mmCIF file of C-alpha atoms and ligand atoms in Angstrom:
data_model
loop_
_atom_site.group_PDB
_atom_site.id
_atom_site.type_symbol
_atom_site.label_atom_id
_atom_site.label_comp_id
_atom_site.label_asym_id
_atom_site.label_seq_id
_atom_site.Cartn_x
_atom_site.Cartn_y
_atom_site.Cartn_z
ATOM 1 C CA MET A 764 0.129 -0.134 0.150
ATOM 2 C CA GLY A 765 3.043 2.449 0.399
ATOM 3 C CA ALA A 766 3.159 2.289 4.402
ATOM 4 C CA PRO A 767 5.998 2.885 6.181
ATOM 5 C CA PHE A 768 4.938 0.913 9.087
ATOM 6 C CA ALA A 769 2.585 -1.383 9.633
ATOM 7 C CA SER A 770 0.894 -3.260 13.559
ATOM 8 C CA ALA A 771 -1.145 -7.261 12.809
ATOM 9 C CA VAL A 772 -3.520 -7.331 15.581
ATOM 10 C CA SER A 773 -6.414 -9.503 16.179
ATOM 11 C CA SER A 774 -8.820 -7.566 14.800
ATOM 12 C CA GLY A 775 -9.639 -4.725 13.302
ATOM 13 C CA THR A 776 -11.662 -3.257 16.244
ATOM 14 C CA ALA A 777 -8.526 -3.792 18.779
ATOM 15 C CA GLY A 778 -7.041 -1.696 15.932
ATOM 16 C CA LEU A 779 -9.489 1.198 16.304
ATOM 17 C CA HIS A 780 -8.660 0.537 20.136
ATOM 18 C CA LEU A 781 -4.983 0.921 20.110
ATOM 19 C CA ALA A 782 -4.265 3.252 17.487
ATOM 20 C CA LEU A 783 -6.760 5.936 19.827
ATOM 21 C CA ARG A 784 -4.403 4.850 22.521
ATOM 22 C CA ALA A 785 -1.636 6.233 20.541
ATOM 23 C CA ALA A 786 -3.600 9.171 19.897
ATOM 24 C CA ASP A 787 -4.129 9.627 23.400
ATOM 25 C CA VAL A 788 -7.670 9.414 24.183
ATOM 26 C CA HIS A 789 -8.215 9.457 27.274
ATOM 27 C CA GLY A 790 -11.114 9.834 29.273
ATOM 28 C CA GLY A 791 -13.496 12.846 29.264
ATOM 29 C CA ASP A 792 -12.312 13.321 25.415
ATOM 30 C CA GLU A 793 -14.511 13.882 22.774
ATOM 31 C CA VAL A 794 -14.371 11.207 19.175
ATOM 32 C CA VAL A 795 -16.083 12.512 16.331
ATOM 33 C CA THR A 796 -17.329 9.811 14.676
ATOM 34 C CA SER A 797 -20.122 9.191 11.391
ATOM 35 C CA PRO A 798 -22.968 7.118 12.847
ATOM 36 C CA PHE A 799 -23.696 5.114 10.515
ATOM 37 C CA SER A 800 -20.875 2.397 10.738
ATOM 38 C CA PHE A 801 -20.479 -0.397 12.169
ATOM 39 C CA VAL A 802 -20.206 -0.483 15.756
ATOM 40 C CA ALA A 803 -16.846 -0.530 17.039
ATOM 41 C CA SER A 804 -15.443 2.404 15.265
ATOM 42 C CA ALA A 805 -17.376 4.578 17.950
ATOM 43 C CA ASN A 806 -17.164 1.305 20.884
ATOM 44 C CA ALA A 807 -13.380 1.849 20.191
ATOM 45 C CA ALA A 808 -13.481 5.043 22.019
ATOM 46 C CA LEU A 809 -15.704 4.325 25.082
ATOM 47 C CA TYR A 810 -12.816 1.994 25.479
ATOM 48 C CA GLU A 811 -11.136 4.528 26.840
ATOM 49 C CA ARG A 812 -14.831 6.613 28.736
ATOM 50 C CA ALA A 813 -13.839 9.285 25.891
ATOM 51 C CA ARG A 814 -17.197 10.558 24.192
ATOM 52 C CA PRO A 815 -18.188 8.881 20.574
ATOM 53 C CA VAL A 816 -19.603 11.877 18.993
ATOM 54 C CA PHE A 817 -21.038 11.333 15.857
ATOM 55 C CA ALA A 818 -22.147 14.058 12.792
ATOM 56 C CA ASP A 819 -24.322 13.874 9.764
ATOM 57 C CA ILE A 820 -22.687 12.348 7.191
ATOM 58 C CA ASP A 821 -21.924 12.963 2.876
ATOM 59 C CA ARG A 822 -25.478 11.154 0.902
ATOM 60 C CA ARG A 823 -23.644 10.760 -2.168
ATOM 61 C CA THR A 824 -20.118 8.938 -0.988
ATOM 62 C CA LEU A 825 -22.174 7.456 3.266
ATOM 63 C CA ASN A 826 -19.252 8.618 4.586
ATOM 64 C CA LEU A 827 -18.653 10.756 7.416
ATOM 65 C CA ASP A 828 -19.707 14.397 6.186
ATOM 66 C CA PRO A 829 -16.400 17.031 7.191
ATOM 67 C CA GLN A 830 -18.907 20.175 7.543
ATOM 68 C CA ALA A 831 -21.032 18.098 9.569
ATOM 69 C CA ALA A 832 -17.556 17.024 11.732
ATOM 70 C CA ALA A 833 -16.249 20.420 12.126
ATOM 71 C CA ALA A 834 -19.313 21.450 13.365
ATOM 72 C CA ALA A 835 -19.117 18.605 16.385
ATOM 73 C CA VAL A 836 -16.042 19.896 17.130
ATOM 74 C CA THR A 837 -14.854 21.389 20.536
ATOM 75 C CA GLU A 838 -12.947 22.406 22.723
ATOM 76 C CA ARG A 839 -12.853 18.122 24.257
ATOM 77 C CA THR A 840 -12.334 16.713 21.029
ATOM 78 C CA ARG A 841 -8.713 14.812 20.744
ATOM 79 C CA ALA A 842 -10.013 13.647 17.627
ATOM 80 C CA LEU A 843 -11.435 12.633 14.203
ATOM 81 C CA LEU A 844 -12.154 8.874 13.313
ATOM 82 C CA PRO A 845 -13.674 9.034 9.948
ATOM 83 C CA VAL A 846 -14.750 5.356 8.145
ATOM 84 C CA HIS A 847 -14.336 4.599 4.890
ATOM 85 C CA ILE A 848 -18.053 2.547 4.930
ATOM 86 C CA PHE A 849 -18.456 -0.287 2.306
ATOM 87 C CA GLY A 850 -15.134 0.636 0.844
ATOM 88 C CA TYR A 851 -15.033 4.285 -0.314
ATOM 89 C CA PRO A 852 -12.764 6.767 0.479
ATOM 90 C CA ALA A 853 -13.734 9.039 3.093
ATOM 91 C CA ASP A 854 -12.928 13.033 2.445
ATOM 92 C CA MET A 855 -9.402 13.037 3.827
ATOM 93 C CA GLN A 856 -8.736 16.136 2.229
ATOM 94 C CA ALA A 857 -10.817 18.084 3.703
ATOM 95 C CA PHE A 858 -10.773 16.228 6.991
ATOM 96 C CA GLU A 859 -6.979 16.688 7.268
ATOM 97 C CA ARG A 860 -7.493 20.210 7.182
ATOM 98 C CA ILE A 861 -9.471 20.712 10.211
ATOM 99 C CA ALA A 862 -7.741 18.733 11.978
ATOM 100 C CA ALA A 863 -4.550 20.939 11.457
ATOM 101 C CA GLU A 864 -6.861 24.241 11.998
ATOM 102 C CA ARG A 865 -8.240 22.183 15.576
ATOM 103 C CA ASP A 866 -5.224 20.218 15.927
ATOM 104 C CA LEU A 867 -6.548 17.278 16.630
ATOM 105 C CA ALA A 868 -5.448 13.555 15.815
ATOM 106 C CA ILE A 869 -7.282 11.491 13.007
ATOM 107 C CA VAL A 870 -7.907 7.920 13.153
ATOM 108 C CA GLU A 871 -9.201 5.931 9.733
ATOM 109 C CA ASP A 872 -10.906 2.864 9.649
ATOM 110 C CA ALA A 873 -9.970 1.738 6.718
ATOM 111 C CA CYS A 874 -11.992 -2.320 8.095
ATOM 112 C CA GLU A 875 -13.822 -2.261 4.977
ATOM 113 C CA ALA A 876 -11.500 -0.601 2.522
ATOM 114 C CA LEU A 877 -8.342 -2.714 1.906
ATOM 115 C CA GLY A 878 -7.309 -1.941 -1.926
ATOM 116 C CA ALA A 879 -9.811 1.859 -1.599
ATOM 117 C CA ARG A 880 -6.848 4.896 -2.844
ATOM 118 C CA HIS A 881 -8.184 8.484 -2.726
ATOM 119 C CA ALA A 882 -7.555 10.758 -5.995
ATOM 120 C CA ASP A 883 -5.101 12.801 -4.224
ATOM 121 C CA GLY A 884 -2.476 9.964 -4.986
ATOM 122 C CA PRO A 885 -2.093 7.731 -2.168
ATOM 123 C CA ALA A 886 -4.102 3.880 -1.242
ATOM 124 C CA VAL A 887 -6.666 4.703 1.650
ATOM 125 C CA GLY A 888 -4.441 3.968 4.926
ATOM 126 C CA ALA A 889 -1.499 5.115 3.797
ATOM 127 C CA ARG A 890 -1.270 9.598 4.401
ATOM 128 C CA GLY A 891 0.739 8.782 7.642
ATOM 129 C CA HIS A 892 -1.672 8.960 10.062
ATOM 130 C CA ALA A 893 -3.081 5.212 11.821
ATOM 131 C CA ALA A 894 -5.438 3.593 9.707
ATOM 132 C CA VAL A 895 -7.308 0.976 10.490
ATOM 133 C CA PHE A 896 -7.841 -2.478 8.964
ATOM 134 C CA GLY A 897 -9.864 -6.138 9.336
ATOM 135 C CA PHE A 898 -9.458 -9.977 7.951
ATOM 136 C CA TYR A 899 -12.797 -10.505 8.824
ATOM 137 C CA ALA A 900 -14.225 -14.131 7.338
ATOM 138 C CA ASN A 901 -16.731 -11.551 5.111
ATOM 139 C CA LYS A 902 -13.444 -8.614 4.295
ATOM 140 C CA GLN A 903 -11.443 -8.851 0.791
ATOM 141 C CA LEU A 904 -8.615 -10.381 2.305
ATOM 142 C CA THR A 905 -9.383 -12.709 5.697
ATOM 143 C CA THR A 906 -7.459 -14.287 8.581
ATOM 144 C CA GLY A 907 -10.450 -15.273 9.739
ATOM 145 C CA GLU A 908 -9.988 -12.567 12.538
ATOM 146 C CA GLY A 909 -7.718 -9.903 12.901
ATOM 147 C CA GLY A 910 -6.420 -6.586 11.877
ATOM 148 C CA MET A 911 -3.579 -3.898 10.709
ATOM 149 C CA VAL A 912 -3.020 -0.739 11.828
ATOM 150 C CA THR A 913 -0.778 1.349 8.942
ATOM 151 C CA LEU A 914 0.766 3.576 10.503
ATOM 152 C CA GLY A 915 2.912 6.909 9.457
ATOM 153 C CA ASP A 916 5.524 6.995 12.601
ATOM 154 C CA GLU A 917 7.623 4.511 14.053
ATOM 155 C CA ALA A 918 6.892 5.534 17.649
ATOM 156 C CA THR A 919 3.938 4.784 17.113
ATOM 157 C CA LYS A 920 4.549 1.411 15.511
ATOM 158 C CA ALA A 921 6.690 0.401 18.689
ATOM 159 C CA ARG A 922 3.433 1.739 20.574
ATOM 160 C CA ILE A 923 1.366 -0.263 18.986
ATOM 161 C CA ASP A 924 3.885 -3.044 18.625
ATOM 162 C CA SER A 925 4.695 -3.399 22.874
ATOM 163 C CA GLU A 926 0.275 -2.658 24.116
ATOM 164 C CA ARG A 927 -1.005 -5.173 21.500
ATOM 165 C CA ASN A 928 1.467 -7.436 23.051
ATOM 166 C CA GLN A 929 0.360 -6.892 26.822
ATOM 167 C CA GLY A 930 3.032 -3.729 27.593
ATOM 168 C CA ARG A 931 5.842 -5.198 26.092
ATOM 169 C CA ALA A 932 9.313 -3.621 24.909
ATOM 170 C CA PRO A 933 11.821 -5.198 22.575
ATOM 171 C CA ASP A 934 14.619 -5.207 23.794
ATOM 172 C CA MET A 935 12.667 -5.704 27.498
ATOM 173 C CA ASP A 936 13.863 -9.363 29.499
ATOM 174 C CA TRP A 937 11.244 -11.974 29.305
ATOM 175 C CA LEU A 938 8.214 -10.988 31.135
ATOM 176 C CA ASP A 939 8.938 -7.952 32.091
ATOM 177 C CA HIS A 940 5.890 -5.656 31.368
ATOM 178 C CA ASP A 941 6.952 -1.150 30.941
ATOM 179 C CA ARG A 942 3.363 -0.553 30.183
ATOM 180 C CA LEU A 943 -0.507 -1.493 30.206
ATOM 181 C CA GLY A 944 -1.244 -3.449 27.197
ATOM 182 C CA TYR A 945 -3.600 -6.080 25.754
ATOM 183 C CA ASN A 946 -3.329 -9.699 24.791
ATOM 184 C CA TYR A 947 -3.763 -7.987 20.432
ATOM 185 C CA ARG A 948 -1.189 -10.540 18.718
ATOM 186 C CA LEU A 949 -2.935 -11.801 15.194
ATOM 187 C CA SER A 950 -1.560 -15.588 16.279
ATOM 188 C CA ASP A 951 0.597 -17.032 13.841
ATOM 189 C CA ILE A 952 -1.494 -19.154 11.805
ATOM 190 C CA ALA A 953 -3.970 -16.132 10.829
ATOM 191 C CA CYS A 954 -0.591 -14.429 9.313
ATOM 192 C CA ALA A 955 0.292 -17.941 6.960
ATOM 193 C CA ILE A 956 -3.614 -17.733 6.098
ATOM 194 C CA GLY A 957 -3.288 -13.313 5.994
ATOM 195 C CA VAL A 958 -0.180 -14.021 3.997
ATOM 196 C CA ALA A 959 -1.497 -16.582 1.162
ATOM 197 C CA GLN A 960 -3.745 -14.691 0.626
ATOM 198 C CA LEU A 961 -2.740 -11.417 -0.127
ATOM 199 C CA GLN A 962 -1.489 -13.491 -2.579
ATOM 200 C CA ARG A 963 -4.632 -13.457 -4.260
ATOM 201 C CA LEU A 964 -5.830 -9.524 -3.294
ATOM 202 C CA ASP A 965 -5.202 -7.759 -6.499
ATOM 203 C CA GLU A 966 -7.479 -10.791 -8.358
ATOM 204 C CA SER A 967 -10.157 -11.047 -5.446
ATOM 205 C CA LEU A 968 -10.018 -7.138 -5.657
ATOM 206 C CA ALA A 969 -10.473 -7.870 -9.773
ATOM 207 C CA ALA A 970 -13.497 -10.008 -9.080
ATOM 208 C CA ARG A 971 -15.462 -8.249 -6.860
ATOM 209 C CA ALA A 972 -14.794 -5.226 -8.938
ATOM 210 C CA GLN A 973 -16.783 -7.133 -11.835
ATOM 211 C CA VAL A 974 -19.651 -7.603 -9.699
ATOM 212 C CA ALA A 975 -19.797 -4.773 -9.243
ATOM 213 C CA GLU A 976 -20.262 -3.566 -12.333
ATOM 214 C CA ARG A 977 -21.887 -6.016 -13.630
ATOM 215 C CA TYR A 978 -24.951 -5.456 -10.691
ATOM 216 C CA ARG A 979 -25.398 -1.727 -11.110
ATOM 217 C CA GLN A 980 -25.353 -2.319 -15.541
ATOM 218 C CA SER A 981 -28.644 -4.358 -13.773
ATOM 219 C CA LEU A 982 -30.061 -3.134 -12.095
ATOM 220 C CA ASP A 983 -30.359 0.832 -14.093
ATOM 221 C CA GLY A 984 -32.557 2.782 -14.589
ATOM 222 C CA ILE A 985 -35.199 1.031 -11.370
ATOM 223 C CA GLU A 986 -37.750 3.930 -10.204
ATOM 224 C CA GLY A 987 -36.061 5.401 -6.397
ATOM 225 C CA LEU A 988 -33.685 3.073 -6.364
ATOM 226 C CA GLU A 989 -30.111 4.187 -5.312
ATOM 227 C CA LEU A 990 -27.221 2.299 -5.584
ATOM 228 C CA PRO A 991 -23.570 2.752 -5.133
ATOM 229 C CA CYS A 992 -22.281 5.107 -5.614
ATOM 230 C CA ALA A 993 -20.413 5.128 -8.454
ATOM 231 C CA ASP A 994 -15.934 5.996 -8.331
ATOM 232 C CA ALA A 995 -15.829 9.885 -8.478
ATOM 233 C CA GLY A 996 -13.235 11.988 -9.789
ATOM 234 C CA GLY A 997 -10.593 9.916 -9.004
ATOM 235 C CA ASP A 998 -11.585 8.169 -5.713
ATOM 236 C CA VAL A 999 -12.052 4.578 -5.953
ATOM 237 C CA ARG A 1000 -13.711 1.690 -3.534
ATOM 238 C CA GLY A 1001 -12.329 -0.904 -2.822
ATOM 239 C CA TRP A 1002 -15.313 -3.467 -3.200
ATOM 240 C CA PHE A 1003 -16.046 -5.242 -0.019
ATOM 241 C CA VAL A 1004 -19.614 -4.923 -0.264
ATOM 242 C CA PHE A 1005 -23.287 -3.384 -2.642
ATOM 243 C CA VAL A 1006 -25.804 -2.105 -1.097
ATOM 244 C CA VAL A 1007 -28.435 -0.366 -2.231
ATOM 245 C CA GLN A 1008 -30.703 1.706 -0.895
ATOM 246 C CA LEU A 1009 -34.300 0.863 -1.582
ATOM 247 C CA PRO A 1010 -37.508 3.856 -2.954
ATOM 248 C CA PRO A 1011 -39.115 5.392 -0.255
ATOM 249 C CA GLY A 1012 -41.807 4.333 0.737
ATOM 250 C CA VAL A 1013 -40.946 1.270 0.014
ATOM 251 C CA ASP A 1014 -41.133 -1.731 3.090
ATOM 252 C CA ARG A 1015 -37.834 -3.324 3.727
ATOM 253 C CA ASP A 1016 -38.830 -5.815 5.302
ATOM 254 C CA ASP A 1017 -41.479 -6.636 3.101
ATOM 255 C CA THR A 1018 -38.696 -6.748 0.186
ATOM 256 C CA VAL A 1019 -36.584 -9.212 1.961
ATOM 257 C CA ARG A 1020 -39.788 -11.437 3.003
ATOM 258 C CA ALA A 1021 -40.788 -11.437 -0.925
ATOM 259 C CA LEU A 1022 -35.969 -12.275 -2.013
ATOM 260 C CA ALA A 1023 -35.486 -15.330 0.620
ATOM 261 C CA ALA A 1024 -39.012 -16.866 -0.728
ATOM 262 C CA SER A 1025 -37.501 -16.748 -4.445
ATOM 263 C CA GLY A 1026 -33.730 -17.999 -2.992
ATOM 264 C CA VAL A 1027 -31.923 -13.958 -2.781
ATOM 265 C CA GLN A 1028 -30.427 -13.416 0.452
ATOM 266 C CA SER A 1029 -30.874 -10.211 1.285
ATOM 267 C CA LYS A 1030 -29.691 -8.540 4.455
ATOM 268 C CA PRO A 1031 -30.767 -4.741 5.776
ATOM 269 C CA TYR A 1032 -27.065 -3.167 5.917
ATOM 270 C CA LEU A 1033 -26.065 -0.918 8.102
ATOM 271 C CA PRO A 1034 -28.790 0.723 11.264
ATOM 272 C CA ALA A 1035 -27.355 3.805 12.453
ATOM 273 C CA ILE A 1036 -25.197 3.061 15.758
ATOM 274 C CA HIS A 1037 -26.898 6.595 17.579
ATOM 275 C CA LEU A 1038 -30.029 4.913 17.564
ATOM 276 C CA MET A 1039 -28.333 1.041 18.879
ATOM 277 C CA SER A 1040 -30.277 0.331 22.352
ATOM 278 C CA PHE A 1041 -27.347 0.513 24.202
ATOM 279 C CA TYR A 1042 -25.921 4.355 22.097
ATOM 280 C CA ARG A 1043 -30.266 5.630 23.214
ATOM 281 C CA GLU A 1044 -29.322 4.471 26.939
ATOM 282 C CA ARG A 1045 -26.749 5.822 27.534
ATOM 283 C CA PHE A 1046 -26.126 8.627 25.387
ATOM 284 C CA GLY A 1047 -30.311 9.502 24.743
ATOM 285 C CA HIS A 1048 -30.026 9.796 21.116
ATOM 286 C CA ARG A 1049 -33.537 9.968 19.189
ATOM 287 C CA GLU A 1050 -34.961 9.986 16.021
ATOM 288 C CA GLY A 1051 -34.279 13.207 13.889
ATOM 289 C CA GLU A 1052 -30.268 13.804 15.639
ATOM 290 C CA PHE A 1053 -28.420 12.607 11.872
ATOM 291 C CA PRO A 1054 -31.139 12.694 9.511
ATOM 292 C CA VAL A 1055 -29.724 11.135 6.555
ATOM 293 C CA CYS A 1056 -28.025 9.058 7.795
ATOM 294 C CA GLU A 1057 -31.534 7.928 9.227
ATOM 295 C CA ASP A 1058 -32.947 7.816 5.515
ATOM 296 C CA VAL A 1059 -29.878 6.010 4.395
ATOM 297 C CA ALA A 1060 -29.511 3.119 7.791
ATOM 298 C CA ALA A 1061 -33.925 2.971 7.134
ATOM 299 C CA ARG A 1062 -33.725 1.666 3.496
ATOM 300 C CA SER A 1063 -30.261 0.805 2.546
ATOM 301 C CA LEU A 1064 -30.265 -3.436 1.618
ATOM 302 C CA ALA A 1065 -26.987 -5.482 1.920
ATOM 303 C CA LEU A 1066 -27.627 -7.676 -1.130
ATOM 304 C CA PRO A 1067 -25.462 -11.181 -1.841
ATOM 305 C CA PHE A 1068 -21.213 -10.186 -2.375
ATOM 306 C CA PHE A 1069 -18.474 -11.894 -3.241
ATOM 307 C CA PRO A 1070 -16.212 -12.240 -5.279
ATOM 308 C CA GLN A 1071 -17.016 -15.386 -7.727
ATOM 309 C CA LEU A 1072 -20.975 -15.036 -7.608
ATOM 310 C CA ASP A 1073 -21.841 -15.302 -11.720
ATOM 311 C CA GLU A 1074 -23.288 -13.560 -14.437
ATOM 312 C CA GLY A 1075 -26.088 -15.860 -13.774
ATOM 313 C CA GLN A 1076 -25.671 -15.196 -10.114
ATOM 314 C CA VAL A 1077 -26.546 -11.602 -10.779
ATOM 315 C CA ALA A 1078 -29.501 -12.208 -13.182
ATOM 316 C CA ARG A 1079 -31.382 -13.550 -11.013
ATOM 317 C CA VAL A 1080 -30.788 -11.103 -7.726
ATOM 318 C CA CYS A 1081 -31.090 -8.246 -10.059
ATOM 319 C CA GLU A 1082 -34.069 -10.049 -11.605
ATOM 320 C CA THR A 1083 -35.555 -10.912 -8.860
ATOM 321 C CA LEU A 1084 -35.388 -7.556 -7.721
ATOM 322 C CA ARG A 1085 -37.079 -5.761 -10.007
ATOM 323 C CA ALA A 1086 -40.043 -8.473 -9.462
ATOM 324 C CA THR A 1087 -40.257 -7.091 -5.313
ATOM 325 C CA LEU A 1088 -39.814 -4.636 -6.165
ATOM 326 C CA GLY A 1089 -42.569 -3.508 -9.595
ATOM 327 C CA ARG A 1090 -45.332 -5.246 -7.115
HETATM 328 C C1 LIG B 1575 -16.254 0.365 9.774
HETATM 329 C C2 LIG B 1575 -15.405 -1.518 10.782
HETATM 330 N N1 LIG B 1575 -15.433 -0.538 11.638
HETATM 331 C C3 LIG B 1575 -15.214 -1.341 12.010
HETATM 332 C C4 LIG B 1575 -14.947 -3.651 11.636
HETATM 333 C C5 LIG B 1575 -14.469 -3.885 13.443
HETATM 334 O O1 LIG B 1575 -13.070 -5.622 12.426
HETATM 335 P P1 LIG B 1575 -13.421 -6.492 13.022
HETATM 336 O O2 LIG B 1575 -15.177 -7.399 12.795
HETATM 337 O O3 LIG B 1575 -11.847 -7.786 11.979
HETATM 338 O O4 LIG B 1575 -13.462 -6.248 14.997
HETATM 339 C C6 LIG B 1575 -15.513 -3.600 11.071
HETATM 340 C C7 LIG B 1575 -15.904 -4.827 10.758
HETATM 341 O O5 LIG B 1575 -15.913 -6.261 10.846
HETATM 342 C C8 LIG B 1575 -15.810 -2.450 10.163
HETATM 343 O O6 LIG B 1575 -16.512 -3.547 9.100
#
């Protein structure tokens, strides 16, 4: 990817936790992040007793909206945590400007974005901020469970390497520990699987992009159905899932049932984090706070998506969806 340093960890969640610790996020701090993400990106701040502060998302990319994020920054904000959701690059230039103006750290959640590239050149995860990738079974590259933090500087790597391994420094006597650490190591067996996966990564990413393109062509023209945004301005998505937004007013549960009855699996994906019961109860979040996120979360549906999905299977999914929506 071109990142000078990296640290393998036991999961994307573990990587986010260690990256926030390395950014000196402490109790009472705030971390501005996206409510349209997998819950782990917000939970990671809570592990350090910091508060995840949400801001609404951009309707096209579904990523954290930089303007909304800037408006959510307070004197307690310590870090920005943008998420490259569904593998589409977040607007890092904008977040870098906000971070420079307000003296904030940046931690990128790139768990879904292996293979993505920014319009201004670097691969997602190679801009010098800590960026966290996930290697769970559904990801572009998998080790079963696992993750990787890519980094721009050696001191941060040394800290993360130590904290993933119970707080040991590299030059220490056996079983001496000079800081608090965790067992967030990626196992050797998982690493071996990852190395083998890496050899197939380009092929697998290309196959995913081809499946996505077939979906795009076959679903074109269904009234009100929104497809994942096309690459624009030089940004390149690393294809992870194919999530459509159903036309407004369509009952999603009925759609899922009708697709299932025809043998097509689908899932609502993703729910808004701030409306999850734990977040409502802990922080008093309510409907209406982040209208774009809530609208997108209410209409999003993940369709079958994996590199081996062939042309006939894509056609069958699309015909079934078209017929279901046309009823
Ligand atoms: C956006 C996002 N963040 C964080 C994670 C957490 O990664 P993991 O499941 O490897 O802990 C995931 C994936 O599961 C994810 O999709």
